[in-house]
XYZ file of C-alpha atoms in Angstrom:
400
model
C 123.620 125.651 93.273
C 124.808 124.179 89.965
C 124.719 120.626 88.735
C 126.268 119.480 85.446
C 124.863 116.630 83.410
C 124.287 117.431 79.794
C 123.184 120.734 81.121
C 123.216 123.043 84.105
C 120.318 124.375 86.153
C 120.596 127.244 88.631
C 117.677 127.635 91.016
C 116.931 130.531 93.364
C 114.323 130.016 96.057
C 113.642 133.650 96.925
C 110.558 134.245 94.780
C 107.169 135.360 96.030
C 105.337 132.147 96.872
C 102.067 133.477 95.505
C 103.369 134.061 92.007
C 103.589 131.537 89.221
C 107.025 130.019 88.912
C 109.368 130.807 86.096
C 110.728 128.119 83.826
C 113.306 125.559 84.857
C 115.940 125.551 82.116
C 118.558 122.930 81.316
C 121.411 124.413 79.272
C 124.075 122.476 77.318
C 127.051 121.743 79.577
C 129.444 123.852 77.493
C 127.250 126.970 77.780
C 129.243 129.702 79.580
C 126.137 131.721 80.412
C 123.500 129.370 81.830
C 120.030 130.721 82.425
C 119.181 131.635 86.016
C 115.618 130.738 86.896
C 113.384 131.564 89.820
C 111.132 129.124 91.643
C 108.676 129.836 94.409
C 108.579 127.351 97.263
C 104.912 126.645 96.501
C 102.778 127.237 93.462
C 99.757 129.498 93.577
C 97.736 126.701 91.954
C 98.710 123.323 93.455
C 97.492 121.481 90.345
C 99.451 123.611 87.875
C 102.583 122.036 86.386
C 105.432 124.532 86.530
C 107.044 125.427 83.200
C 110.150 123.388 82.449
C 112.711 122.661 79.774
C 114.504 119.327 79.514
C 116.270 117.344 76.789
C 114.384 114.846 74.627
C 115.495 111.532 73.124
C 116.790 113.327 70.037
C 119.111 115.536 72.098
C 116.949 118.602 71.504
C 115.663 121.039 74.094
C 112.027 120.365 74.907
C 109.902 123.064 76.510
C 106.676 122.409 78.360
C 105.255 125.316 76.363
C 104.932 122.817 73.497
C 102.338 120.992 75.596
C 100.122 124.012 76.214
C 96.831 123.466 74.404
C 97.273 119.684 74.364
C 95.989 117.091 76.821
C 98.987 114.975 77.825
C 100.043 112.049 79.971
C 103.212 111.965 82.069
C 105.010 108.848 83.288
C 108.307 108.089 85.009
C 110.825 105.336 84.237
C 114.530 104.586 83.963
C 116.105 102.439 81.273
C 118.047 100.152 83.653
C 114.844 99.322 85.524
C 114.453 95.593 86.165
C 110.962 96.037 87.556
C 107.740 97.352 86.061
C 109.062 100.182 83.850
C 109.127 98.152 80.598
C 105.552 97.001 81.181
C 104.478 100.563 81.946
C 105.809 101.839 78.620
C 104.448 98.832 76.733
C 100.964 99.266 78.184
C 101.081 103.006 77.552
C 101.886 102.259 73.914
C 99.474 99.383 73.295
C 96.563 100.298 75.572
C 96.653 104.098 75.460
C 98.747 105.753 72.734
C 97.737 103.290 70.004
C 94.055 103.386 70.961
C 93.399 107.032 71.796
C 91.657 108.652 68.852
C 92.354 112.300 69.695
C 95.403 113.380 67.631
C 96.054 116.261 70.031
C 97.052 114.015 72.953
C 100.754 114.020 73.826
C 102.885 111.738 76.015
C 105.868 112.637 78.199
C 108.077 110.053 79.911
C 110.698 111.459 82.296
C 113.697 109.438 83.438
C 114.336 109.253 87.183
C 117.969 108.258 86.545
C 119.313 111.097 84.382
C 122.920 110.373 85.393
C 122.711 107.194 83.305
C 119.903 107.906 80.845
C 121.452 110.009 78.114
C 119.347 111.128 75.145
C 120.959 108.322 73.134
C 119.911 105.682 75.654
C 116.392 107.101 75.826
C 116.162 107.051 72.039
C 117.197 103.388 71.951
C 114.622 102.656 74.640
C 111.869 104.549 72.811
C 112.718 102.842 69.517
C 112.137 99.425 71.093
C 108.491 100.388 71.547
C 108.218 102.151 68.168
C 106.739 105.304 69.691
C 105.780 108.355 67.639
C 108.632 110.739 68.492
C 106.538 113.758 67.523
C 103.855 112.960 70.086
C 105.828 111.047 72.725
C 108.890 112.599 74.339
C 111.358 110.760 76.568
C 113.073 113.435 78.661
C 116.284 113.716 80.666
C 118.232 116.557 82.238
C 119.500 117.705 85.616
C 118.621 115.285 88.447
C 117.708 117.964 90.995
C 115.520 119.709 88.453
C 113.784 116.481 87.455
C 113.173 115.418 91.057
C 111.704 118.836 91.852
C 109.369 118.644 88.848
C 108.210 115.162 89.847
C 107.807 115.843 93.567
C 106.503 119.411 93.528
C 104.843 119.528 90.131
C 103.306 116.089 89.703
C 103.266 115.495 93.487
C 104.416 111.900 93.331
C 107.416 110.358 95.128
C 110.873 109.670 93.766
C 114.064 108.898 95.673
C 117.254 106.878 95.329
C 117.497 103.537 97.102
C 120.283 103.087 99.636
C 122.182 100.294 101.341
C 121.177 96.699 100.673
C 117.951 97.859 99.030
C 119.948 99.438 96.201
C 120.198 96.506 93.794
C 121.006 96.475 90.066
C 117.869 97.516 88.236
C 116.283 98.879 91.428
C 118.429 101.942 92.076
C 115.517 104.397 92.156
C 112.106 104.203 93.824
C 109.568 106.166 91.829
C 105.908 106.557 91.051
C 104.259 104.125 88.656
C 101.374 106.530 88.109
C 100.210 107.899 84.790
C 99.453 111.593 85.290
C 96.800 113.139 83.040
C 97.414 116.859 82.483
C 94.975 119.157 80.710
C 95.645 121.691 77.933
C 95.881 124.396 80.627
C 98.796 122.504 82.272
C 96.713 121.562 85.324
C 96.716 117.967 86.587
C 93.366 116.287 85.894
C 93.868 112.707 87.046
C 96.262 110.107 88.409
C 96.093 106.444 87.321
C 97.972 103.359 88.521
C 99.750 101.877 85.494
C 99.683 98.401 87.107
C 95.888 98.319 87.216
C 94.456 97.372 83.824
C 91.102 98.870 84.844
C 92.710 102.228 85.604
C 94.631 102.225 82.325
C 91.311 101.534 80.597
C 89.704 104.437 82.492
C 92.509 106.757 81.368
C 91.978 105.724 77.757
C 88.241 106.355 78.037
C 88.851 109.769 79.581
C 91.266 110.716 76.787
C 88.735 109.520 74.209
C 86.053 111.693 75.800
C 83.893 108.710 76.765
C 83.852 109.396 80.517
C 84.827 112.086 83.014
C 87.763 111.526 85.364
C 86.626 108.920 87.931
C 86.468 110.248 91.482
C 89.116 107.800 92.684
C 91.542 109.168 90.077
C 91.196 112.842 90.943
C 94.588 114.411 91.777
C 95.977 115.206 95.214
C 97.354 118.663 95.978
C 100.011 117.985 98.627
C 103.705 117.373 98.018
C 104.621 113.768 98.965
C 107.313 112.945 101.486
C 110.282 111.009 100.134
C 109.036 107.824 101.763
C 105.305 108.437 101.201
C 102.892 106.539 98.978
C 104.955 103.360 98.907
C 102.164 101.524 97.115
C 102.706 103.859 94.171
C 106.462 103.349 93.883
C 108.790 101.224 91.830
C 110.717 99.541 94.654
C 110.852 95.962 93.530
C 114.207 95.038 95.049
C 114.328 91.609 96.691
C 114.336 93.353 100.068
C 111.270 95.460 99.271
C 108.511 93.482 97.622
C 106.154 96.447 97.442
C 104.877 96.365 93.901
C 101.955 94.014 93.471
C 102.386 91.051 91.151
C 101.039 92.080 87.722
C 99.296 88.731 87.319
C 96.951 89.689 90.136
C 95.915 93.065 88.747
C 92.964 92.178 86.549
C 91.693 89.507 88.918
C 90.822 92.164 91.478
C 88.240 93.543 89.080
C 86.608 90.187 88.379
C 84.164 88.218 90.522
C 85.862 85.385 92.381
C 84.335 82.729 90.149
C 85.693 84.433 87.020
C 89.116 85.101 88.532
C 89.500 81.365 89.182
C 88.772 80.370 85.579
C 92.339 80.740 84.197
C 93.580 78.240 86.789
C 90.624 75.970 86.023
C 91.443 76.156 82.317
C 95.070 75.206 82.956
C 93.966 72.245 85.070
C 91.609 71.070 82.319
C 94.399 71.320 79.747
C 96.688 69.394 82.066
C 94.039 66.709 82.583
C 93.499 66.421 78.822
C 97.250 65.944 78.381
C 97.330 63.098 80.919
C 94.272 61.401 79.383
C 95.729 61.628 75.879
C 99.024 60.105 76.981
C 97.250 57.299 78.844
C 95.073 56.691 75.792
C 98.169 56.460 73.614
C 99.780 53.966 76.004
C 96.555 51.918 76.120
C 96.329 51.525 72.342
C 100.009 50.577 72.160
C 99.191 47.825 74.660
C 96.196 46.883 72.461
C 93.680 47.719 75.170
C 91.086 49.124 72.776
C 88.259 49.597 75.305
C 90.489 51.462 77.747
C 91.835 53.537 74.873
C 88.307 54.426 73.745
C 87.219 55.548 77.218
C 90.332 57.619 77.804
C 90.076 59.414 74.455
C 86.379 60.172 74.989
C 87.228 61.533 78.447
C 89.977 63.681 76.903
C 87.490 64.991 74.329
C 84.940 65.837 77.060
C 87.688 67.587 79.044
C 88.672 69.669 76.019
C 85.026 70.638 75.466
C 84.779 71.696 79.131
C 87.954 73.748 78.674
C 86.486 75.503 75.643
C 83.361 76.412 77.603
C 85.371 77.788 80.533
C 87.715 79.660 78.194
C 84.872 81.434 76.397
C 83.126 82.187 79.695
C 86.285 83.735 81.132
C 86.857 86.042 78.181
C 83.210 87.077 78.144
C 83.444 87.907 81.872
C 86.763 89.707 81.388
C 85.288 91.971 78.742
C 82.050 92.475 80.679
C 83.662 93.421 83.995
C 86.887 95.130 82.889
C 86.348 96.157 79.285
C 89.501 94.306 78.207
C 89.739 91.330 75.873
C 92.682 89.523 77.383
C 95.681 89.683 79.662
C 98.991 91.057 78.416
C 102.204 89.072 78.804
C 104.561 90.795 81.258
C 107.877 89.444 79.960
C 110.290 91.141 77.579
C 113.059 90.198 75.165
C 113.536 86.529 74.337
C 110.810 85.453 76.745
C 108.312 87.644 74.918
C 109.363 86.205 71.548
C 109.026 82.659 72.880
C 105.629 83.432 74.401
C 104.160 84.726 71.156
C 105.675 81.879 69.136
C 103.959 79.400 71.456
C 100.731 81.412 71.588
C 100.347 81.819 67.826
C 101.035 78.149 67.093
C 98.703 77.142 69.939
C 95.826 79.279 68.656
C 96.179 78.171 65.036
C 96.351 74.469 65.888
C 93.597 74.752 68.521
C 91.161 75.739 65.786
C 91.835 72.428 64.038
C 91.524 70.165 67.091
C 87.685 70.000 67.367
C 87.313 69.107 63.683
C 90.125 66.546 63.686
C 88.980 64.982 66.967
C 85.368 64.653 65.798
C 86.410 63.038 62.509
C 88.781 60.651 64.303
C 86.136 59.624 66.855
C 83.444 59.306 64.164
C 85.592 56.922 62.101
C 86.266 54.820 65.195
C 82.546 54.522 65.934
C 81.937 53.565 62.298
C 84.734 51.006 62.661
C 86.590 52.489 59.707
C 89.832 51.395 61.287
C 92.240 52.133 58.444
C 90.874 55.663 57.993
C 90.736 56.099 61.781
C 94.409 55.219 62.199
C 95.470 57.538 59.363
C 93.763 60.601 60.782
C 94.648 59.683 64.382
C 98.330 60.000 63.456
C 97.589 63.644 62.598
C 95.064 64.392 65.342
C 97.000 63.014 68.308
C 100.207 65.128 68.095
C 98.246 68.309 67.337
C 95.773 67.708 70.169
C 98.597 66.866 72.582
C 100.591 69.962 71.559
C 97.587 72.233 72.094
C 96.923 70.742 75.543
C 100.549 71.020 76.680
C 101.047 74.553 75.353
C 97.798 75.611 77.008
C 99.405 74.891 80.375
C 102.659 76.597 79.340
C 100.800 79.728 78.211
C 98.946 79.879 81.516
C 102.219 79.660 83.432
C 103.887 82.377 81.376
C 100.857 84.664 81.363
C 99.812 84.454 84.999
C 103.035 83.617 86.796
C 105.674 85.569 84.884
C 108.038 86.812 86.209
C 106.953 86.446 89.816
C 105.529 82.916 89.710
């Protein structure tokens, strides 16, 4: 059976099932003498990844022999994916590749849509995340070969969507697992890329801080095409299988801590309302009402600060992470960080400005009070409003 993409693979299934399988080779399409390879129906060692050759993002042949002697992590994506794939690669880059200290670790990301994902498209995709091309390979090749590697080697599901479930950006259902493979090419662990705690565990394993957790030990059976739906990228409108990313870290926190982000947003919203009412009151020359409202806004902001610090302390204590990552991409991501950076910088000034403004009012230094209030009020209001916006983007994007 032959299949042309950028290459051709010919597979014979008549090998002794007890022997190790020979390599799967993808040849350039214009090669008149493609390599014939032999595969057993089952591997002697169910955890051993069969040798393979695919094409990397630079258009060069990549052999799995280059991974022998290196611990490595495999993942599966496609560049048209409108679901979790971009977040998977981002988290792999920021939470694993950038923070693993062992220089021997390698990363392999295999497309599940090789008909579309040419080496050029994979290179563009990899460049977006500024990956180290020497250590991180994005691979494509023959679809049948790739699906066999994923299903029989890594033992995770992959299949094409059909009918009304086949929507733009959701053409392929595939595993969202990160597969940890040892230097001997045997699978060591399987981690859910959507779970921040599991990504953290993978990083700790790669850094030699812990052994593979029991819940992440690999399975040895080949999955059915429709099996393990909780592990698949099937986020079409008709199949809401993938869990909302905003809920991932909350599962690892006590209930009281998981509720704090919402509490913080409510406190910021309340501070916004109190500030606006205080502004209206002073414009109507209702000084006493203005004073009470501003003091209530200040107390609300102090309560927010306490809850904010408590949440991040709990987050680090229970999950080992310092904060939640934004799930959006492109322009939304740029807007988020523009708002976040300005919010953080101005938030540092609010306590000082508010205290000085309130102090001058109590001292009845009205001229000085009015001068600084003209600076304090817009900054304080901006910080309160953007606090609510950041919460919405961080915890309800894109599924909120």
